[in-house]
Tab-separated table of C-alpha atoms and ligand atoms in Angstrom:
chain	number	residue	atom	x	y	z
J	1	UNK	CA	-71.221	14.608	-54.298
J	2	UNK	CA	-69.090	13.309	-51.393
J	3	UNK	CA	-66.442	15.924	-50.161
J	4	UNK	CA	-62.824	15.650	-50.944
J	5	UNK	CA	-61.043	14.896	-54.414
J	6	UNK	CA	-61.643	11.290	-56.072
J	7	UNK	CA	-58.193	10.262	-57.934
J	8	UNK	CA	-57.634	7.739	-60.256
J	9	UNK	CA	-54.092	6.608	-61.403
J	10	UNK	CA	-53.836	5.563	-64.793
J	11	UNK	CA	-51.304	3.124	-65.621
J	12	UNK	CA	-49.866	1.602	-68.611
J	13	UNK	CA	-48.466	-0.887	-66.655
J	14	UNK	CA	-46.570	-3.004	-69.267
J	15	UNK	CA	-43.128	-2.364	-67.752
J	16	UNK	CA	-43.847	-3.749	-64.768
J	17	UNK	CA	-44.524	-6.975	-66.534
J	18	UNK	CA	-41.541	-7.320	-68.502
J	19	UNK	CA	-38.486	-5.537	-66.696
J	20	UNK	CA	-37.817	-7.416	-63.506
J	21	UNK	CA	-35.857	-3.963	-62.431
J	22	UNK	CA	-39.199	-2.261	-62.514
J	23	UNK	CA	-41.010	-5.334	-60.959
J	24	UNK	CA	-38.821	-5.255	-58.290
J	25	UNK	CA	-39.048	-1.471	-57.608
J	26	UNK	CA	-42.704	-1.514	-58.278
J	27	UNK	CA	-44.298	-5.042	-57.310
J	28	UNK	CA	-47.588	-4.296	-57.615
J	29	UNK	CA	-46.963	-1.320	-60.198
J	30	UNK	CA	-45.640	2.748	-60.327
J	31	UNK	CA	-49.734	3.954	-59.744
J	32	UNK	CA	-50.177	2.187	-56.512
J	33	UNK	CA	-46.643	3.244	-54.859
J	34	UNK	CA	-48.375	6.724	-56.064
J	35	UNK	CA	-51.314	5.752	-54.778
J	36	UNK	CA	-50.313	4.610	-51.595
J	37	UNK	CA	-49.012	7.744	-50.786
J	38	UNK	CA	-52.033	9.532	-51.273
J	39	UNK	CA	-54.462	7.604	-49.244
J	40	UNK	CA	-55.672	9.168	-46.412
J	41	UNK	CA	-54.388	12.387	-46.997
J	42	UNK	CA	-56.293	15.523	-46.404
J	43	UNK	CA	-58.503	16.428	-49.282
J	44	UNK	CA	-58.541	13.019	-50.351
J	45	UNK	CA	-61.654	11.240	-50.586
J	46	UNK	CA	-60.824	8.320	-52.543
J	47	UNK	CA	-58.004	6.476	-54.478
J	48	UNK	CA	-58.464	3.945	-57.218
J	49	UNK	CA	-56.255	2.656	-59.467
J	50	UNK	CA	-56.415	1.242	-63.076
J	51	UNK	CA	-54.480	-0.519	-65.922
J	52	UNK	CA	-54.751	-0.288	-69.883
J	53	UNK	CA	-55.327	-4.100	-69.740
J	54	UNK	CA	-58.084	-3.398	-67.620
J	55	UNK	CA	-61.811	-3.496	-68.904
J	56	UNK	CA	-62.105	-0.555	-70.696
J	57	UNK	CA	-58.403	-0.089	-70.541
J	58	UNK	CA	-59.553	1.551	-67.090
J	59	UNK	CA	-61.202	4.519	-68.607
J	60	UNK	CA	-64.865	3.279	-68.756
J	61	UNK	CA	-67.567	6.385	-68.656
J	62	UNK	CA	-68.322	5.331	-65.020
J	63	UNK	CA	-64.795	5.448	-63.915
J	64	UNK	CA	-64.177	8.858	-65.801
J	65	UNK	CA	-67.611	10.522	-64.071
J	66	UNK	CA	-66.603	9.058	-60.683
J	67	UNK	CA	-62.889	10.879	-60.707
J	68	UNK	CA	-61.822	14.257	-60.579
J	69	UNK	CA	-58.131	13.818	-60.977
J	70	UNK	CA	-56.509	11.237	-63.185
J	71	UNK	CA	-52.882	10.699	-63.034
J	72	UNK	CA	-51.265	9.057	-66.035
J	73	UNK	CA	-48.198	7.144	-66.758
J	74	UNK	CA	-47.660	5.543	-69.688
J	75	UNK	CA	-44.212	4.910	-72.061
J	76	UNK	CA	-44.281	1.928	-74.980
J	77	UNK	CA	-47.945	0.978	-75.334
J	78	UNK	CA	-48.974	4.728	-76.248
J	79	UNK	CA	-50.557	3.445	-79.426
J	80	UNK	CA	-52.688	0.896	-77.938
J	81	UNK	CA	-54.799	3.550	-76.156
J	82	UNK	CA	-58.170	3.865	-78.260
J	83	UNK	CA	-58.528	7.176	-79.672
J	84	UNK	CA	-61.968	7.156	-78.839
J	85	UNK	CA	-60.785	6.385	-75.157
J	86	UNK	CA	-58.337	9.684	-75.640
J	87	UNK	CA	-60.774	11.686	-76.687
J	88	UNK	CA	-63.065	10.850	-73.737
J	89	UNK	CA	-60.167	11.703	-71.172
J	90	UNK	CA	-59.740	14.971	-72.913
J	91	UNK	CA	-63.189	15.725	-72.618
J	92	UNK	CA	-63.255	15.495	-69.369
J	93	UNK	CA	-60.722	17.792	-68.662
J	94	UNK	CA	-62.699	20.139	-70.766
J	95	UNK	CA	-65.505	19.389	-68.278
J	96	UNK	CA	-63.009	19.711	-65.427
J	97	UNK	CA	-61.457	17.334	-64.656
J	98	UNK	CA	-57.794	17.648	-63.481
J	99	UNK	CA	-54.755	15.457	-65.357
J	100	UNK	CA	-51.350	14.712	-64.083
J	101	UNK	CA	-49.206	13.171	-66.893
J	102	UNK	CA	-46.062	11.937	-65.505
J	103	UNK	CA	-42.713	11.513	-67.425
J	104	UNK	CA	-42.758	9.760	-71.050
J	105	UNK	CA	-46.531	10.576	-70.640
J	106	UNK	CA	-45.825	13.809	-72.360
J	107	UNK	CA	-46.202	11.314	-75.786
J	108	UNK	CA	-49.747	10.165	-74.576
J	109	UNK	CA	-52.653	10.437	-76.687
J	110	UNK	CA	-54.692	12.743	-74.222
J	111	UNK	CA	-51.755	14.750	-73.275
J	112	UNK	CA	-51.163	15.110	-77.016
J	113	UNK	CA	-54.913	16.283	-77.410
J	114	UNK	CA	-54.966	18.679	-75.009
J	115	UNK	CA	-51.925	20.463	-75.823
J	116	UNK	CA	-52.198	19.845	-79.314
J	117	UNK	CA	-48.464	19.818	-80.317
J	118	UNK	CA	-45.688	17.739	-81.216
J	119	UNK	CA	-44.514	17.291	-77.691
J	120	UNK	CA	-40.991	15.848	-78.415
J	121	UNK	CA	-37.951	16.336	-76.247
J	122	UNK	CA	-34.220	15.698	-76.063
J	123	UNK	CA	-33.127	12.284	-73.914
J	124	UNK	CA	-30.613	10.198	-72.758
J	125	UNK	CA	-30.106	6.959	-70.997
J	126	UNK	CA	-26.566	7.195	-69.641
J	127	UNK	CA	-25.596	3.728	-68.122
J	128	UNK	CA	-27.307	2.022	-65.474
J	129	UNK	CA	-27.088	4.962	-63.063
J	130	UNK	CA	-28.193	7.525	-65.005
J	131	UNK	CA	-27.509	11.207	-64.407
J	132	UNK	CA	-28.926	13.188	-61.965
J	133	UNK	CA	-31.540	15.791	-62.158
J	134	UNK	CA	-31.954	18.780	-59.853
J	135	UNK	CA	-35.282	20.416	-59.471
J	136	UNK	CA	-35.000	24.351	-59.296
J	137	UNK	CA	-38.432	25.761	-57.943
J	138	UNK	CA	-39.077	28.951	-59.686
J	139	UNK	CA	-42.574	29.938	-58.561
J	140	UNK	CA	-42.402	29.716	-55.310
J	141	UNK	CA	-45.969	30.876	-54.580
J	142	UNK	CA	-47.171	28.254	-56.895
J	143	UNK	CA	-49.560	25.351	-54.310
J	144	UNK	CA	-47.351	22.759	-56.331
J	145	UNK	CA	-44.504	23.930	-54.139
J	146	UNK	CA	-46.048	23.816	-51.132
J	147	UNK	CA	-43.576	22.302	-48.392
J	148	UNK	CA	-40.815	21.808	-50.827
J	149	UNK	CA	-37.509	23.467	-50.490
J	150	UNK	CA	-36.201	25.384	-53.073
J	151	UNK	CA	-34.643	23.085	-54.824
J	152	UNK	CA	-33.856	19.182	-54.750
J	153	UNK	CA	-31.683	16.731	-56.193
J	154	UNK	CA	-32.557	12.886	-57.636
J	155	UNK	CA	-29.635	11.374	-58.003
J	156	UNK	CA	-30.224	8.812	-60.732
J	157	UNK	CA	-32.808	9.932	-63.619
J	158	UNK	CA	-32.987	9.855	-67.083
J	159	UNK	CA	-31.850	12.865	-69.023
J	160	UNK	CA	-35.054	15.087	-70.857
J	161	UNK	CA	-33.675	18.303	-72.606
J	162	UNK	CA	-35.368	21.266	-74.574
J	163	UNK	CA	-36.322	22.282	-76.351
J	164	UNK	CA	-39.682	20.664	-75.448
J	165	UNK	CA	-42.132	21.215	-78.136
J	166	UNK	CA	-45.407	22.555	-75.502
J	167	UNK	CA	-47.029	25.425	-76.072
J	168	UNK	CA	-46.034	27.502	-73.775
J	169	UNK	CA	-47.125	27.031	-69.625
J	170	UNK	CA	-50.217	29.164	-68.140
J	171	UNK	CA	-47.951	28.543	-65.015
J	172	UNK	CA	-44.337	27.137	-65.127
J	173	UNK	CA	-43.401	25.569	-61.521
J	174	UNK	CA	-40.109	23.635	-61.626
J	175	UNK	CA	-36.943	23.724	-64.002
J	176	UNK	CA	-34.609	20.789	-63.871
J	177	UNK	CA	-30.819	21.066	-64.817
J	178	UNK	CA	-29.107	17.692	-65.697
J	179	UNK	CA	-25.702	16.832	-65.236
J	180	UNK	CA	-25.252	16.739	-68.663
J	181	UNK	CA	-25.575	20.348	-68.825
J	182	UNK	CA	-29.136	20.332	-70.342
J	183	UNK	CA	-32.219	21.917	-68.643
J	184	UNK	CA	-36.053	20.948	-68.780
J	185	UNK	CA	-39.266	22.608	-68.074
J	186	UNK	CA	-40.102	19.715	-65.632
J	187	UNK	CA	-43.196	21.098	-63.959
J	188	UNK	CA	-45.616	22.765	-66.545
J	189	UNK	CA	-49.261	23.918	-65.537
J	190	UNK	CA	-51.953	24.638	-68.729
J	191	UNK	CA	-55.873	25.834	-67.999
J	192	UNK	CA	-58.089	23.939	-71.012
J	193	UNK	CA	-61.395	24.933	-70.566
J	194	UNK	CA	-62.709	24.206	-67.322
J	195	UNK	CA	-60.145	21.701	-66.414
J	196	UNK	CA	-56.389	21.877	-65.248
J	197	UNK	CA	-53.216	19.916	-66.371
J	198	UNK	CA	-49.911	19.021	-65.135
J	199	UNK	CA	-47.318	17.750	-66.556
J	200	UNK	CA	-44.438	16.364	-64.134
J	201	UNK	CA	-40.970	14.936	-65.532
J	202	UNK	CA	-39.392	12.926	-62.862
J	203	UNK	CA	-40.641	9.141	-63.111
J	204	UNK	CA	-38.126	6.735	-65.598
J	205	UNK	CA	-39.138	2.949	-65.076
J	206	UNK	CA	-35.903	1.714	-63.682
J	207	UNK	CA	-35.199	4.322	-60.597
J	208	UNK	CA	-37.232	4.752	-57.504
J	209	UNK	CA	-38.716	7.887	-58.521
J	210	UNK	CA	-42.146	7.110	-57.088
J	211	UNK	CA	-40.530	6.294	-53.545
J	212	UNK	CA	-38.983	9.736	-53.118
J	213	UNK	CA	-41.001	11.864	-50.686
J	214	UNK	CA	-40.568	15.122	-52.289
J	215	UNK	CA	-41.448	13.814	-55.754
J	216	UNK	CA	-44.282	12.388	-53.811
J	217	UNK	CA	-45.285	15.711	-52.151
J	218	UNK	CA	-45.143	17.361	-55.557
J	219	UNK	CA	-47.954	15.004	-56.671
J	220	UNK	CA	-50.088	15.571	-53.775
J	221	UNK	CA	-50.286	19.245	-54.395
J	222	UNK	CA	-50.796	19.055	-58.062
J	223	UNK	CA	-53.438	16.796	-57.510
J	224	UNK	CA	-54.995	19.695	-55.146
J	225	UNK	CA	-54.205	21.965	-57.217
J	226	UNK	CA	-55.880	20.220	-60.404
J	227	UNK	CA	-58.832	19.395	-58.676
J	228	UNK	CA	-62.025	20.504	-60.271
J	229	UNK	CA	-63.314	24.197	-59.543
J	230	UNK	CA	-67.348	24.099	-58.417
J	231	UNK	CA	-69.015	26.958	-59.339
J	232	UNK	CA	-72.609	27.635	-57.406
J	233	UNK	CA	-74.055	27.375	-61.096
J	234	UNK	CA	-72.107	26.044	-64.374
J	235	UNK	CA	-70.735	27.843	-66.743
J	236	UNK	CA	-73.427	29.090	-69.432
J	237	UNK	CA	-72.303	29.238	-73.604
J	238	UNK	CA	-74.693	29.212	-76.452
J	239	UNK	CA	-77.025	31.669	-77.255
J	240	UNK	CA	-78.615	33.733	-74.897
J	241	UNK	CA	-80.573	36.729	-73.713
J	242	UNK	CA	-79.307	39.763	-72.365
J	243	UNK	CA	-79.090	40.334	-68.832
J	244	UNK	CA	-80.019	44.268	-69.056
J	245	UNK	CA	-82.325	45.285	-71.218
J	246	UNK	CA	-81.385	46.165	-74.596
J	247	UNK	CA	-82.399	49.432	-77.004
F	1	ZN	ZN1	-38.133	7.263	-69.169
């Protein structure tokens, strides 16, 4: 297996059809602005990205076994994913693989699976500005934080509120306060077997979110972070014999 981490971005990529505001911020769609921005970085190996109306709807068995991160964004076509396509993604993070769902993601079929929950939220679309968001870091020794400071501001975001029905983070990494007055567990990290997820708030359609550096360094590390642990030997279950020997 070739060093360095082999992401794929998963996009819905429906929006970018049909809203020229998100055409125009994201010509050739949100996963390869994300993309772009990881290519070539350290720890990087490779960087490929993929559509639900691609073959497959981009999650093919030979593009799940070649990728150890997956991003995801996805927002109105939720139900079109196959289940059977679901279920594969979540078995891979069982396996190990790492998973990144960004923003109205947290109603995707895989990040449904895996956290098994109702995953709902408050929200609010206030205007064509929005609101904005600011991101309070509060675990700073978290790798997710790495080269962030210790908090920062996005000045036009949609509003998501608690309570967010998760069960509750193995790590939690970022809360955002709205100026609303509503706060958000906006950067949630859960262990599920041998794999890692991520989930990441920041990313409405109709703002830049995906051009902003620091949202951009956030995605970096997580994708470090959630890459797959290799053990010298796997991990052994089933029934076995005793290492010492028994009375
Ligand atoms: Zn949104």
């Amino acid at each position: 297996m070739a060093d360095g981490i082999r992401v794929t971005l998963w996009n819905e990529g429906r929006h970018e059809k049909t809203m020229p505001r998100v055409a125009e911020l994201y010509p050739d769609g949100m996963h390869r602005a994300i993309g772009r921005s990881l290519e070539g970085k350290p720890g990087i190996a490779s960087v490929r990205c993929v559509a639900l109306d691609d073959p497959g709807q981009g999650l093919t068995d030979e593009i799940l076994a070649d990728t150890d991160v997956m991003t995801w964004w996805g927002h109105c076509a939720h139900d079109e994913v196959l289940e059977e396509n679901a279920a594969k993604v979540q078995q891979r993070v069982l396996e190990g693989m790492g998973l990144i769902v960004l923003h109205s993601g947290h109603f995707s079929k895989p990040f449904m699976r895996l956290m098994g929950t109702g995953c709902f939220l408050k929200w609010r679309e206030h205007g064509e500005h929005g609101e904005k968001e600011r991101l309070w870091v509060v675990d700073p020794a978290h790798p997710i934080v790495e080269g962030l400071p210790d908090h920062f501001e996005l000045p036009n975001t949609e509003m998501y509120g608690e309570p967010f029905g998760i069960p509750k983070p193995d790590d939690l990494v970022f809360i955002s306060w709205f100026q609303g007055g509503e706060v958000f567990r906006s950067g949630c990290c859960w262990h599920r077997e041998r794999g890692k997820v991520f989930y990441f708030r920041p990313g409405h359609e109709t703002f830049p979110i995906y051009h902003d550096a620091r949202v951009l360094r956030v995605l970096y590390n997580a994708v470090r972070w959630a890459a797959p642990v290799r053990m010298e030997t796997p991990p052994v279950q089933g029934n076995t014999q005793p290492l010492e020997p028994l009375p």
